[in-house]
């Protein structure tokens, strides 16, 4: 009888033991790069390296000339990314929520205006990427609202 009780206690403890964190699904990385010519790339993957490679490949494919794709990148898990160009200056921010991303982008633009004054050209948003990796662009040379997967 003691043996059955011991086995029952072991089975109950095994069933009630929490699932290790490693077995839980982690969100994907979303990596974004923005070149000064307005080309951009978005890559998503479970691992940072493939997401970065995908973003760089897509940015280079969009560029009609040799660009500076990869000179600045952002990476976030389950967050928003905003890409803005102010002449020769990039504002590329990633944050967990849209409100924070907007605040950070506005703060960066304010800093640029403080530093460059009237010589800073107007700023325009080039793209925004939602927490699922869907990119929306305001440039005609974009791919529009599409999911950017590493293999596509």
Coordinates of N, CA and C in Angstrom, one line a residue:
X1 N 0.8 -1.2 0.0 CA 0.0 0.0 0.0 C 0.9 1.3 0.0
X2 N 2.0 1.2 0.7 CA 2.9 2.3 0.7 C 3.5 2.6 -0.6
X3 N 3.7 1.6 -1.4 CA 4.3 1.7 -2.7 C 3.3 2.4 -3.6
X4 N 2.0 2.1 -3.6 CA 1.0 2.7 -4.4 C 0.9 4.2 -4.0
X5 N 0.9 4.5 -2.7 CA 0.8 5.9 -2.3 C 2.0 6.7 -2.8
X6 N 3.2 6.1 -2.8 CA 4.4 6.7 -3.2 C 4.3 7.0 -4.7
X7 N 3.8 6.0 -5.5 CA 3.7 6.2 -6.9 C 2.6 7.3 -7.2
X8 N 1.5 7.3 -6.5 CA 0.5 8.2 -6.7 C 1.0 9.7 -6.3
X9 N 1.7 9.8 -5.3 CA 2.3 11.1 -4.9 C 3.3 11.6 -6.0
X10 N 4.1 10.7 -6.5 CA 5.0 11.1 -7.6 C 4.3 11.5 -8.8
X11 N 3.2 10.8 -9.2 CA 2.5 11.2 -10.4 C 1.8 12.5 -10.2
X12 N 1.2 12.7 -9.1 CA 0.5 14.0 -8.8 C 1.5 15.1 -8.8
X13 N 2.7 14.9 -8.2 CA 3.7 16.0 -8.2 C 4.2 16.3 -9.6
X14 N 4.3 15.3 -10.4 CA 4.8 15.5 -11.8 C 3.7 16.2 -12.6
X15 N 2.4 15.9 -12.4 CA 1.4 16.6 -13.1 C 1.2 18.1 -12.7
X16 N 1.5 18.3 -11.4 CA 1.3 19.7 -10.9 C 2.5 20.5 -11.1
X17 N 3.6 20.0 -11.5 CA 4.9 20.7 -11.6 C 4.7 21.7 -12.8
X18 N 5.2 22.9 -12.6 CA 5.0 23.9 -13.7 C 5.9 23.5 -14.9
X19 N 5.3 23.9 -16.1 CA 6.0 23.7 -17.3 C 7.3 24.6 -17.4
X20 N 8.4 24.1 -17.8 CA 9.6 25.0 -17.9 C 9.4 26.1 -18.9
X21 N 10.0 27.2 -18.7 CA 9.9 28.3 -19.6 C 10.4 28.0 -21.0
X22 N 11.4 27.2 -21.1 CA 12.0 26.8 -22.4 C 11.0 26.1 -23.3
X23 N 10.0 25.5 -22.7 CA 9.0 24.8 -23.5 C 7.9 25.8 -24.0
X24 N 7.8 27.0 -23.5 CA 6.8 28.0 -23.9 C 7.3 28.7 -25.1
X25 N 6.4 29.0 -26.0 CA 6.7 29.7 -27.3 C 7.2 31.1 -27.0
X26 N 8.3 31.5 -27.5 CA 8.7 32.9 -27.4 C 8.3 33.7 -28.7
X27 N 8.1 34.9 -28.6 CA 7.7 35.7 -29.7 C 8.9 35.9 -30.7
X28 N 8.5 36.3 -31.9 CA 9.6 36.4 -32.9 C 10.2 37.8 -32.8
X29 N 11.5 37.9 -33.2 CA 12.2 39.1 -33.4 C 11.6 39.8 -34.6
X30 N 11.5 41.1 -34.6 CA 11.2 41.9 -35.8 C 12.4 42.9 -35.9
X31 N 13.1 42.8 -37.0 CA 14.3 43.7 -37.2 C 13.9 44.5 -38.4
X32 N 14.2 45.8 -38.2 CA 13.9 46.8 -39.3 C 15.2 47.6 -39.6
X33 N 15.5 47.8 -40.9 CA 16.5 48.7 -41.3 C 16.0 49.8 -42.2
X34 N 16.5 51.0 -42.2 CA 16.1 52.1 -43.0 C 17.3 52.8 -43.6
X35 N 17.3 52.9 -44.9 CA 18.4 53.6 -45.6 C 18.0 55.0 -45.8
X36 N 19.0 55.9 -46.0 CA 18.8 57.3 -46.3 C 18.1 57.5 -47.6
X37 N 18.1 56.6 -48.5 CA 17.4 56.8 -49.8 C 16.0 56.4 -49.7
X38 N 15.5 56.0 -48.5 CA 14.1 55.6 -48.3 C 13.9 54.1 -48.5
X39 N 14.9 53.4 -48.8 CA 14.7 51.9 -48.9 C 14.7 51.4 -47.5
X40 N 13.9 50.3 -47.3 CA 13.8 49.7 -46.0 C 13.6 48.2 -46.1
X41 N 13.8 47.5 -45.0 CA 13.6 46.1 -45.0 C 13.1 45.6 -43.6
X42 N 12.3 44.7 -43.6 CA 11.7 44.1 -42.3 C 12.0 42.6 -42.4
X43 N 12.5 42.1 -41.3 CA 12.7 40.6 -41.2 C 12.1 40.1 -39.9
X44 N 11.4 39.0 -39.9 CA 10.9 38.4 -38.6 C 11.4 37.0 -38.5
X45 N 11.8 36.6 -37.3 CA 12.3 35.2 -37.1 C 12.3 35.0 -35.6
X46 N 12.3 33.7 -35.3 CA 12.5 33.3 -33.9 C 13.9 33.7 -33.4
X47 N 14.8 33.8 -34.3 CA 16.2 34.2 -33.9 C 16.6 35.5 -34.6
X48 N 17.4 36.3 -33.9 CA 17.8 37.6 -34.3 C 18.6 37.6 -35.7
X49 N 19.5 36.7 -35.8 CA 20.4 36.6 -37.0 C 19.6 36.5 -38.3
X50 N 18.7 35.5 -38.4 CA 17.9 35.4 -39.7 C 17.0 36.6 -39.9
X51 N 16.5 37.2 -38.8 CA 15.6 38.3 -39.0 C 16.4 39.5 -39.6
X52 N 17.6 39.7 -39.0 CA 18.5 40.8 -39.5 C 18.9 40.5 -41.0
X53 N 19.3 39.3 -41.3 CA 19.7 39.0 -42.7 C 18.5 39.3 -43.7
X54 N 17.3 38.9 -43.3 CA 16.1 39.1 -44.1 C 15.9 40.6 -44.3
X55 N 16.0 41.4 -43.2 CA 15.8 42.8 -43.3 C 16.8 43.5 -44.3
X56 N 18.0 43.1 -44.1 CA 19.1 43.6 -45.0 C 18.9 43.2 -46.5
X57 N 18.5 42.0 -46.7 CA 18.3 41.5 -48.1 C 17.2 42.3 -48.7
X58 N 16.1 42.5 -48.0 CA 14.9 43.2 -48.5 C 15.2 44.7 -48.8
X59 N 16.0 45.3 -47.9 CA 16.3 46.7 -48.0 C 17.2 46.9 -49.3
X60 N 18.2 46.0 -49.4 CA 19.1 46.1 -50.6 C 18.3 45.9 -51.9
X61 N 17.4 45.0 -51.9 CA 16.6 44.7 -53.1 C 15.7 45.9 -53.4
X62 N 15.3 46.7 -52.4 CA 14.4 47.8 -52.7 C 15.2 49.0 -53.2
X63 N 16.5 49.1 -52.9 CA 17.3 50.2 -53.2 C 17.7 50.1 -54.7
X64 N 17.6 51.2 -55.4 CA 18.0 51.2 -56.8 C 19.5 51.5 -57.0
X65 N 20.1 51.9 -56.0 CA 21.6 52.2 -56.0 C 22.2 51.6 -54.8
X66 N 23.5 51.8 -54.7 CA 24.2 51.3 -53.5 C 23.7 52.2 -52.3
X67 N 23.2 51.5 -51.3 CA 22.6 52.2 -50.2 C 23.3 51.9 -48.9
X68 N 22.9 52.5 -47.8 CA 23.4 52.3 -46.5 C 22.5 51.4 -45.7
X69 N 21.9 50.5 -46.3 CA 21.1 49.5 -45.6 C 21.9 48.8 -44.5
X70 N 21.4 48.8 -43.4 CA 22.1 48.1 -42.3 C 22.9 49.1 -41.4
X71 N 23.0 50.4 -41.9 CA 23.8 51.3 -41.1 C 23.1 51.6 -39.7
X72 N 21.7 51.5 -39.8 CA 21.0 51.6 -38.5 C 19.8 50.6 -38.6
X73 N 19.7 49.8 -37.5 CA 18.7 48.8 -37.4 C 18.0 48.9 -36.0
X74 N 16.8 48.4 -35.9 CA 16.1 48.3 -34.6 C 15.7 46.8 -34.5
X75 N 15.5 46.3 -33.3 CA 15.0 45.0 -33.1 C 14.1 45.0 -31.9
X76 N 13.0 44.3 -32.0 CA 12.0 44.3 -30.9 C 11.2 43.0 -31.0
X77 N 10.8 42.5 -29.9 CA 9.9 41.4 -29.8 C 8.5 41.9 -29.4
X78 N 7.5 41.6 -30.2 CA 6.2 42.0 -30.0 C 6.1 43.5 -29.7
X79 N 6.5 44.4 -30.6 CA 6.5 45.8 -30.5 C 6.3 46.5 -31.8
X80 N 6.3 47.8 -31.7 CA 6.1 48.7 -32.9 C 7.4 49.3 -33.3
X81 N 7.6 49.5 -34.6 CA 8.8 50.2 -35.1 C 8.3 51.3 -36.0
X82 N 8.9 52.5 -35.9 CA 8.6 53.6 -36.7 C 9.9 54.0 -37.4
X83 N 9.8 54.3 -38.7 CA 10.9 54.7 -39.5 C 10.6 56.1 -40.1
X84 N 11.4 57.1 -39.8 CA 11.2 58.5 -40.3 C 12.5 59.0 -40.9
X85 N 12.4 59.7 -42.0 CA 13.5 60.4 -42.5 C 13.4 61.9 -42.4
X86 N 14.4 62.6 -42.0 CA 14.5 64.0 -41.9 C 15.7 64.4 -42.7
X87 N 15.6 64.5 -44.0 CA 16.7 64.8 -44.8 C 17.7 63.7 -44.7
X88 N 18.9 64.0 -44.3 CA 20.0 63.0 -44.1 C 20.0 62.4 -42.7
X89 N 19.0 62.5 -42.0 CA 18.9 61.9 -40.6 C 17.7 60.9 -40.5
X90 N 18.0 59.8 -39.9 CA 17.1 58.8 -39.7 C 16.5 58.9 -38.2
X91 N 15.2 58.6 -38.1 CA 14.6 58.4 -36.8 C 14.0 57.0 -36.9
X92 N 14.7 56.1 -36.2 CA 14.2 54.7 -36.3 C 14.1 54.2 -34.8
X93 N 12.9 54.0 -34.4 CA 12.6 53.6 -33.0 C 11.7 52.4 -33.0
X94 N 12.0 51.6 -31.9 CA 11.2 50.4 -31.6 C 10.8 50.5 -30.2
X95 N 9.5 50.1 -29.9 CA 9.0 50.2 -28.5 C 7.9 49.1 -28.4
X96 N 7.6 48.8 -27.1 CA 6.6 47.7 -26.9 C 5.2 48.1 -27.3
X97 N 4.9 49.4 -27.3 CA 3.5 49.8 -27.7 C 3.6 51.1 -28.6
X98 N 2.6 51.3 -29.4 CA 2.6 52.4 -30.3 C 2.8 53.8 -29.7
X99 N 2.1 54.0 -28.6 CA 2.2 55.3 -27.9 C 3.6 55.6 -27.5
X100 N 4.3 54.6 -27.0 CA 5.7 54.8 -26.6 C 6.6 55.1 -27.8
X101 N 6.4 54.3 -28.9 CA 7.1 54.5 -30.1 C 6.9 55.9 -30.7
X102 N 5.7 56.4 -30.7 CA 5.4 57.8 -31.2 C 6.1 58.8 -30.3
X103 N 6.1 58.6 -29.0 CA 6.8 59.6 -28.1 C 8.3 59.6 -28.3
X104 N 8.9 58.4 -28.5 CA 10.3 58.3 -28.7 C 10.7 59.0 -30.0
X105 N 9.9 58.7 -31.1 CA 10.1 59.3 -32.4 C 10.0 60.9 -32.3
X106 N 9.0 61.3 -31.6 CA 8.8 62.8 -31.5 C 10.0 63.4 -30.7
X107 N 10.5 62.7 -29.7 CA 11.6 63.2 -28.9 C 12.9 63.3 -29.7
X108 N 13.1 62.3 -30.5 CA 14.3 62.3 -31.4 C 14.2 63.4 -32.4
X109 N 13.0 63.6 -33.0 CA 12.8 64.7 -34.0 C 13.0 66.1 -33.3
X110 N 12.6 66.2 -32.1 CA 12.8 67.5 -31.3 C 14.2 67.7 -31.1
X111 N 15.0 66.6 -30.7 CA 16.4 66.8 -30.5 C 17.1 67.2 -31.8
X112 N 16.7 66.6 -32.9 CA 17.3 67.0 -34.2 C 17.0 68.4 -34.6
X113 N 15.8 68.9 -34.3 CA 15.5 70.3 -34.5 C 16.3 71.2 -33.6
X114 N 16.5 70.8 -32.4 CA 17.3 71.6 -31.5 C 18.7 71.7 -32.0
X115 N 19.3 70.6 -32.5 CA 20.7 70.6 -32.9 C 20.8 71.3 -34.3
X116 N 20.0 71.1 -35.2 CA 20.1 71.6 -36.6 C 19.3 72.8 -36.9
X117 N 18.4 73.2 -36.1 CA 17.5 74.4 -36.3 C 16.8 74.3 -37.6
X118 N 16.8 75.5 -38.3 CA 16.1 75.6 -39.5 C 16.7 74.9 -40.7
X119 N 18.0 74.4 -40.5 CA 18.6 73.7 -41.6 C 18.1 72.2 -41.7
X120 N 17.4 71.8 -40.7 CA 16.8 70.4 -40.7 C 15.7 70.4 -41.7
X121 N 15.7 69.5 -42.7 CA 14.6 69.4 -43.6 C 13.4 68.8 -42.9
X122 N 12.2 69.0 -43.5 CA 11.0 68.4 -42.9 C 11.2 66.9 -42.8
X123 N 10.5 66.3 -41.8 CA 10.5 64.9 -41.5 C 9.3 64.2 -42.1
X124 N 9.5 63.0 -42.6 CA 8.3 62.3 -43.1 C 8.5 60.8 -42.7
X125 N 7.3 60.2 -42.3 CA 7.3 58.8 -41.9 C 7.5 58.0 -43.2
X126 N 8.4 57.0 -43.1 CA 8.6 56.1 -44.3 C 7.8 54.8 -44.0
X127 N 7.9 54.3 -42.8 CA 7.2 53.1 -42.5 C 6.8 52.9 -41.1
X128 N 5.9 52.1 -40.8 CA 5.6 51.6 -39.4 C 5.4 50.1 -39.5
X129 N 5.8 49.4 -38.5 CA 5.7 48.0 -38.4 C 5.0 47.6 -37.1
X130 N 4.0 46.8 -37.2 CA 3.2 46.5 -36.0 C 3.8 45.3 -35.3
X131 N 3.3 44.9 -34.1 CA 3.9 43.8 -33.3 C 3.8 42.4 -34.0
X132 N 3.1 42.3 -35.1 CA 3.1 41.0 -35.8 C 4.0 41.0 -37.0
X133 N 4.8 42.1 -37.2 CA 5.7 42.2 -38.3 C 5.1 42.7 -39.6
X134 N 3.9 43.2 -39.6 CA 3.3 43.8 -40.8 C 3.7 45.2 -41.0
X135 N 4.2 45.5 -42.1 CA 4.8 46.9 -42.4 C 3.8 47.6 -43.3
X136 N 3.7 48.9 -43.0 CA 2.9 49.8 -43.8 C 3.8 51.0 -44.2
X137 N 3.9 51.3 -45.4 CA 4.8 52.3 -45.9 C 4.1 53.5 -46.5
X138 N 4.7 54.6 -46.4 CA 4.1 55.8 -47.1 C 4.8 56.2 -48.3
X139 N 5.8 55.4 -48.7 CA 6.5 55.7 -50.0 C 6.0 54.8 -51.1
X140 N 6.0 55.3 -52.3 CA 5.5 54.5 -53.4 C 6.4 53.3 -53.7
X141 N 7.6 53.3 -53.4 CA 8.5 52.2 -53.7 C 8.4 51.1 -52.8
X142 N 7.4 51.1 -51.9 CA 7.3 50.1 -50.8 C 6.5 48.9 -51.4
X143 N 6.4 47.9 -50.6 CA 5.6 46.8 -50.9 C 4.2 46.9 -50.2
X144 N 3.9 48.0 -49.6 CA 2.6 48.2 -48.9 C 2.5 47.4 -47.6
X145 N 1.3 47.1 -47.3 CA 1.0 46.4 -46.0 C 1.2 44.9 -46.2
X146 N 2.3 44.3 -45.9 CA 2.5 42.9 -46.1 C 3.4 42.4 -44.9
X147 N 3.3 41.1 -44.6 CA 4.1 40.5 -43.6 C 5.4 40.2 -44.2
X148 N 6.5 40.5 -43.5 CA 7.8 40.3 -44.0 C 8.4 39.1 -43.3
X149 N 8.4 37.9 -43.9 CA 8.9 36.7 -43.4 C 10.3 36.5 -43.9
X150 N 11.2 35.9 -43.2 CA 12.6 35.7 -43.7 C 12.7 34.9 -45.0
X151 N 11.8 33.9 -45.2 CA 11.8 33.1 -46.3 C 11.1 33.6 -47.5
X152 N 10.5 34.8 -47.4 CA 9.7 35.3 -48.5 C 10.4 36.5 -49.2

